[in-house]
XYZ file of C-alpha atoms in Angstrom:
233
model
C 0.005 0.032 -0.059
C 2.963 2.277 0.466
C 3.765 2.075 -3.204
C 0.139 2.928 -4.050
C 0.173 5.952 -1.764
C 3.270 7.424 -3.153
C 2.654 10.774 -4.818
C 1.653 10.957 -8.423
C 3.972 13.220 -10.553
C 1.156 14.624 -12.621
C 0.385 17.506 -15.067
C -3.424 17.729 -14.888
C -5.226 15.765 -16.159
C -2.338 13.515 -17.306
C 0.388 11.735 -15.427
C 2.990 13.372 -17.702
C 3.511 17.075 -17.380
C 3.816 19.724 -20.194
C 6.508 22.514 -20.208
C 4.088 25.418 -20.336
C 4.232 27.471 -17.097
C 1.316 29.368 -15.569
C 1.253 32.826 -17.350
C 3.129 35.474 -15.392
C 1.038 37.050 -12.679
C -1.775 34.551 -12.950
C -3.124 31.669 -10.759
C -4.088 28.144 -11.658
C -5.704 26.287 -8.760
C -6.924 22.624 -8.960
C -9.292 21.045 -6.511
C -8.497 17.427 -7.282
C -9.071 13.726 -6.547
C -7.070 10.794 -7.787
C -6.516 7.103 -7.149
C -5.214 3.822 -8.327
C -6.609 0.315 -7.844
C -4.462 -2.967 -7.669
C -4.969 -6.421 -6.223
C -3.699 -4.961 -2.893
C -6.375 -2.337 -2.743
C -7.080 1.257 -3.603
C -5.181 4.384 -2.714
C -5.146 7.978 -3.725
C -5.282 11.658 -2.792
C -7.646 14.539 -2.498
C -6.422 18.106 -2.180
C -5.511 21.556 -3.676
C -2.870 22.142 -6.241
C -1.744 25.804 -6.350
C 0.218 27.329 -9.307
C 1.339 30.941 -9.748
C 3.191 32.532 -12.641
C 5.832 34.280 -10.698
C 7.687 35.638 -13.706
C 7.772 35.068 -17.517
C 8.568 31.345 -18.065
C 8.568 30.607 -14.343
C 5.887 28.754 -12.410
C 5.756 28.123 -8.637
C 3.664 25.181 -7.387
C 2.474 23.975 -4.051
C 0.280 20.951 -3.702
C -1.544 20.163 -0.389
C -3.021 16.646 -0.429
C -4.758 14.276 2.011
C -4.427 10.633 1.363
C -6.742 7.551 1.569
C -6.052 3.854 1.316
C -8.143 0.706 1.428
C -6.673 -2.590 1.553
C -8.432 -5.472 -0.247
C -10.722 -7.143 2.353
C -9.638 -4.533 5.064
C -10.697 -1.106 6.317
C -10.056 2.308 4.936
C -7.333 4.612 6.216
C -7.147 8.408 5.896
C -4.297 10.762 6.797
C -1.618 13.153 5.535
C -0.023 12.701 2.097
C 3.058 14.331 0.733
C 3.094 18.056 0.319
C 4.683 18.989 -2.893
C 6.837 22.175 -3.672
C 7.929 22.775 -7.175
C 9.208 25.346 -9.729
C 8.809 25.001 -13.511
C 11.188 26.963 -15.675
C 10.848 27.051 -19.517
C 14.206 27.809 -21.024
C 13.559 27.124 -24.694
C 10.686 28.347 -26.847
C 8.932 26.952 -29.945
C 9.149 30.337 -31.878
C 13.041 30.267 -31.663
C 13.957 26.631 -31.006
C 11.017 24.744 -32.414
C 10.139 23.138 -29.172
C 9.102 24.260 -25.721
C 11.486 22.826 -23.151
C 11.253 23.120 -19.345
C 12.851 21.855 -16.250
C 10.354 21.074 -13.425
C 11.954 19.801 -10.123
C 9.480 18.804 -7.535
C 10.168 18.231 -3.680
C 7.985 15.863 -1.855
C 8.002 16.438 1.849
C 7.475 13.469 4.371
C 3.914 12.590 4.920
C 4.211 11.473 8.528
C 2.493 8.203 7.372
C 3.545 4.930 5.666
C -0.153 4.142 4.877
C -1.355 7.345 3.116
C 1.899 8.698 1.830
C 5.736 8.181 1.761
C 7.313 8.914 5.229
C 10.554 10.225 3.634
C 11.408 13.211 1.538
C 12.052 12.696 -2.207
C 12.974 14.791 -5.278
C 11.788 14.384 -8.881
C 14.105 15.858 -11.458
C 12.406 15.867 -14.911
C 12.694 17.604 -18.250
C 9.517 18.288 -20.411
C 9.245 18.996 -24.083
C 6.372 20.163 -26.275
C 5.366 20.739 -29.947
C 2.113 22.463 -31.008
C 0.648 22.686 -34.470
C -1.900 25.227 -35.804
C -4.260 22.266 -36.669
C -5.170 21.880 -32.996
C -2.737 19.030 -32.322
C -0.133 19.192 -29.486
C 2.365 16.433 -28.313
C 4.406 16.680 -25.208
C 6.654 14.162 -23.457
C 9.365 13.993 -20.816
C 10.807 12.013 -18.006
C 13.070 11.961 -14.996
C 14.045 10.102 -11.847
C 13.011 10.312 -8.234
C 15.734 10.440 -5.569
C 14.739 9.586 -2.013
C 16.239 10.865 1.292
C 16.813 7.306 2.489
C 17.374 5.654 -0.943
C 19.508 6.636 -3.887
C 17.633 6.466 -7.267
C 14.170 5.150 -6.245
C 12.693 4.934 -9.663
C 12.525 6.661 -13.098
C 9.529 7.610 -15.179
C 8.659 8.679 -18.732
C 5.481 9.547 -20.631
C 4.162 10.904 -23.880
C 0.842 12.632 -24.529
C -1.050 13.553 -27.769
C -3.965 16.114 -27.531
C -6.428 17.532 -29.883
C -8.682 20.750 -29.454
C -11.832 19.116 -30.580
C -13.948 22.218 -29.976
C -13.243 25.706 -28.712
C -14.262 24.288 -25.222
C -13.186 20.653 -25.338
C -9.640 19.247 -25.504
C -9.080 15.468 -25.622
C -5.972 13.441 -25.376
C -4.287 10.027 -25.064
C -1.185 9.053 -22.970
C 1.416 6.256 -22.803
C 3.372 6.132 -19.552
C 6.114 4.048 -18.028
C 7.623 3.766 -14.644
C 10.545 1.592 -13.607
C 10.509 -0.701 -10.597
C 11.049 1.115 -7.308
C 12.972 0.580 -4.127
C 9.866 -0.696 -2.338
C 9.847 -3.706 -4.643
C 6.940 -2.561 -6.802
C 7.565 -3.927 -10.352
C 7.898 -1.777 -13.477
C 4.602 -0.602 -14.935
C 3.401 0.756 -18.156
C -0.155 2.205 -18.686
C -2.388 3.825 -21.303
C -4.903 6.553 -20.424
C -7.367 9.044 -21.898
C -7.919 12.604 -20.628
C -10.044 15.635 -21.338
C -10.519 19.277 -20.414
C -13.742 21.175 -20.709
C -13.852 25.022 -20.399
C -17.114 26.066 -18.722
C -15.931 29.675 -19.069
C -12.539 31.493 -18.999
C -12.284 30.936 -15.237
C -13.767 27.538 -14.435
C -12.741 24.243 -16.216
C -13.484 20.489 -15.731
C -10.727 17.894 -16.105
C -10.814 14.135 -16.070
C -8.555 11.083 -16.844
C -8.926 7.326 -16.835
C -6.012 4.876 -17.114
C -5.360 1.166 -17.279
C -2.072 -0.696 -16.770
C -0.646 -2.830 -19.602
C 2.355 -4.103 -17.723
C 2.077 -5.738 -14.223
C -1.420 -4.288 -13.994
C -2.621 -6.512 -11.036
C 0.412 -5.170 -9.045
C 0.481 -1.581 -10.226
C -2.579 -0.321 -11.987
C -5.813 -2.241 -12.633
C -7.371 1.146 -13.169
C -6.775 4.589 -12.219
C -8.577 8.051 -12.356
C -8.076 11.806 -11.808
C -10.788 14.452 -11.696
C -10.464 18.155 -10.837
C -12.102 21.514 -11.080
C -9.616 24.157 -12.288
C -9.953 27.808 -11.417
C -7.861 30.253 -13.548
C -7.518 34.068 -12.889
């Protein structure tokens, strides 16, 4: 259950993130819920994800989650999960380089629990790349490794997403994601997923995602989900 409760390194609504920072001087705030089911049970998080455009090409992020875990055949547990602090910096742009490229380190603080979070600090060091087309298609991918305070390289991950702006209000996308085996003994996993974003208006947006493991699914991801309401201003 510890492996299930580890933080998800996500760029809403996908597991992978894109390199585009929050616009300078603006806020993006997600009220979210996510979870993953395996043969061991179901675990996930509910919380608030704050993002602020602190400067051109610089986004500051703080995620404040609470965790839940229910072991198969057992009771449910609720408690603190891992607070995340991050900074996304885009250092290359499509108009000059042909691609957006960003570095997005994320620090995960100890949760205080081995049931609803990881009780040690860890650091994710990823690079993200994106290409957009005028036709409404967009592709982004990236990867990195997680380093723990009590372990060296805990695991690495990579993912790729293809999205399409179906209507002015609705964007849809598909993702392929892979994560290596970790120091807890959880095996390597690969998954596919579909995500969407619907703009109710310029300030309120609905996001969702459904995923399914295609490698070691019983151990890592029989099914997974993400939902959120995004407020932008």
